[in-house]
């Protein structure tokens, strides 16, 4: 993998991050209405509003406000929550891990479910197994994760009582409880993702298995196992990894919905609560975090792609 | 130099009898290969010529055991060193592919896996068929690359296919095909995708492998020039059948099937001064419901009524030559007049 390629991807990530900070900053400052007034609500006296405006630096020119804000953010100072007596960074720290764990479980689950089914589907094309697999994909793609989560909750928690209805337990406190709380949210979040991975992998594998180089491998007498899992899979996974990367945004927006449904104290819930209560520093902080995670995940995917496919890195 | 037998009368290395390849389609079963007889003797170079769609590649795939669904062998026997290949278990057949018999494909651009270095792809084949240590395999790969005329084998072995030219890739594929000392190599239009100069080099390489390594070569082509240059015997295929079989010399001097003669008339070398290049009118038919008739009749300049009413007989001439035509004995068909082309034929 070329150093040049790495530098390019890093540069691109920094550019995305820069663009996002501008957007996040402007969203709060350009929307009509006075943030200070909005924060204080109808009871706020004009004096209180003016004091808050000065505190928040709202009277300075916009670019200056932006630079100050970014400068502070870079040193980890994201301001204080207006409602909770905690720094934004503190609030984020507690919740980022939770959201990351939820997304990670969903991703692992999605890959574990999707890969074997897509391989089965592609190698036994047009059999019952293939048709069932593709039907599952269709259902998975059509089902909103919120509704699916709700159904899971009703069935497994309310009706059968096998799993807790909602809430969260840290893995440090009780690992077993942690997982039993995370199973349903992870399934609800991962199902749509699994469907996308399945669809992509099946189609790319079907395509790859018809390629000339697969015939070459067979002409060399290679065992079918090696042909499938090494010679075909490595090629078939290129689109899969790309889709996983493109859809990381989908995973993250899904996490926000699922966290709210299952009352999991993650970034998504923090963000929604902050928006509802107009806690602007927290809103900005959560958005920054999401963007950062997104950019970082995409960088990882790009590097993974380059590791799988030598052509990307050398072009 | 070893003496190469012209005819494969005694115990051929490869013997194909009455091969039929059937491809079920919506409109009915397509007989892409229909009753092909073919032999390759030890150390021989045998050509298969015919237009696009005549069933050459499917014949090769059937021999290699590489037919993929829905195509199946529906009739016939394929014997290799006297052994019936279709009686072998898949595992045994796999062990034979790439070691006893191997294949070089038409498209060097797509025949190599794009995400592995070419050395790795050769290594996997060698590893499959031998117990050599990784160290000796590495040595063997460099030796092979050198043998097929690649300069700087170390560098090339580490390269990915997209970093190599078409000619280089075809050399790699040839190296892969000969890696485990096969006795038969099937080359399916190995030079069609290459520039003329590279073409000549690759053909020279194949000729050298046959001469020095005792490999037998089944060379598929639609180019009579290449076949004339390399092959001792030639099968002419049309619409899934062998319509003529002869030594290269016989074929060019006195073709017995009108199709062979028409193909020879299409060769650039057959041009008489400024006379325009002939082409055969029409296209190769796809045979769904085999009727009792000559499949070439509708494009044939010598066709008579019986040609569309009955299947033509196979008529033999001398030891080697035979043709699938009613009028094979009576017609005197134009062959290839330019003698220079047959000069290159091996003794
Ligand atoms: N998978 C398939 N499904 C349907 N028809 C097929 C399939 N594979 C081959 N055929 C048909 O079988 C016939 C013979 O094909 P084949 O590839 O053997 O021809 P060929 O002589 O090698 O031609 P070319 O010179 O173009 O390589 C053609 O008419 C082709 O359309
Ligand atoms: Mg072909």
PDB file of N, CA, C and O and ligand atoms in Angstrom, chain B residues 52-53 55-58 61 106 188-189 220, ligand 2:
ATOM      1  N   UNK B  52     -16.126 -18.750 -35.197  1.00  0.00           N
ATOM      2  CA  UNK B  52     -16.670 -18.504 -33.874  1.00  0.00           C
ATOM      3  C   UNK B  52     -17.999 -19.252 -33.712  1.00  0.00           C
ATOM      4  O   UNK B  52     -18.825 -19.255 -34.617  1.00  0.00           O
ATOM      5  N   UNK B  53     -18.159 -19.913 -32.579  1.00  0.00           N
ATOM      6  CA  UNK B  53     -19.416 -20.598 -32.304  1.00  0.00           C
ATOM      7  C   UNK B  53     -19.472 -22.023 -32.818  1.00  0.00           C
ATOM      8  O   UNK B  53     -20.509 -22.675 -32.745  1.00  0.00           O
ATOM      9  N   UNK B  55     -17.925 -24.577 -31.586  1.00  0.00           N
ATOM     10  CA  UNK B  55     -17.859 -25.560 -30.509  1.00  0.00           C
ATOM     11  C   UNK B  55     -16.455 -25.941 -30.080  1.00  0.00           C
ATOM     12  O   UNK B  55     -16.266 -26.917 -29.351  1.00  0.00           O
ATOM     13  N   UNK B  56     -15.459 -25.166 -30.500  1.00  0.00           N
ATOM     14  CA  UNK B  56     -14.070 -25.501 -30.174  1.00  0.00           C
ATOM     15  C   UNK B  56     -13.809 -25.408 -28.677  1.00  0.00           C
ATOM     16  O   UNK B  56     -13.261 -26.330 -28.068  1.00  0.00           O
ATOM     17  N   UNK B  57     -14.216 -24.298 -28.094  1.00  0.00           N
ATOM     18  CA  UNK B  57     -13.941 -24.098 -26.675  1.00  0.00           C
ATOM     19  C   UNK B  57     -14.676 -25.123 -25.815  1.00  0.00           C
ATOM     20  O   UNK B  57     -14.111 -25.670 -24.866  1.00  0.00           O
ATOM     21  N   UNK B  58     -15.921 -25.395 -26.156  1.00  0.00           N
ATOM     22  CA  UNK B  58     -16.674 -26.357 -25.350  1.00  0.00           C
ATOM     23  C   UNK B  58     -16.057 -27.748 -25.440  1.00  0.00           C
ATOM     24  O   UNK B  58     -16.062 -28.500 -24.465  1.00  0.00           O
ATOM     25  N   UNK B  61     -13.243 -27.602 -22.992  1.00  0.00           N
ATOM     26  CA  UNK B  61     -13.739 -27.643 -21.614  1.00  0.00           C
ATOM     27  C   UNK B  61     -14.185 -29.054 -21.243  1.00  0.00           C
ATOM     28  O   UNK B  61     -13.972 -29.510 -20.117  1.00  0.00           O
ATOM     29  N   UNK B 106      -7.830 -17.971 -23.864  1.00  0.00           N
ATOM     30  CA  UNK B 106      -7.816 -16.974 -24.923  1.00  0.00           C
ATOM     31  C   UNK B 106      -7.494 -15.569 -24.421  1.00  0.00           C
ATOM     32  O   UNK B 106      -6.811 -14.809 -25.073  1.00  0.00           O
ATOM     33  N   UNK B 188      -6.331 -22.589 -26.021  1.00  0.00           N
ATOM     34  CA  UNK B 188      -7.533 -22.105 -26.694  1.00  0.00           C
ATOM     35  C   UNK B 188      -7.294 -20.693 -27.217  1.00  0.00           C
ATOM     36  O   UNK B 188      -7.344 -19.738 -26.455  1.00  0.00           O
ATOM     37  N   UNK B 189      -7.040 -20.587 -28.503  1.00  0.00           N
ATOM     38  CA  UNK B 189      -6.752 -19.303 -29.138  1.00  0.00           C
ATOM     39  C   UNK B 189      -5.799 -18.473 -28.276  1.00  0.00           C
ATOM     40  O   UNK B 189      -6.129 -17.370 -27.862  1.00  0.00           O
ATOM     41  N   UNK B 220      -6.197 -24.697 -30.374  1.00  0.00           N
ATOM     42  CA  UNK B 220      -7.463 -24.237 -30.942  1.00  0.00           C
ATOM     43  C   UNK B 220      -7.254 -22.857 -31.539  1.00  0.00           C
ATOM     44  O   UNK B 220      -6.593 -22.018 -30.944  1.00  0.00           O
TER      45      UNK B 220
HETATM   46 MG1  LIG C   2     -13.777 -20.286 -28.066  1.00  0.00          MG
END
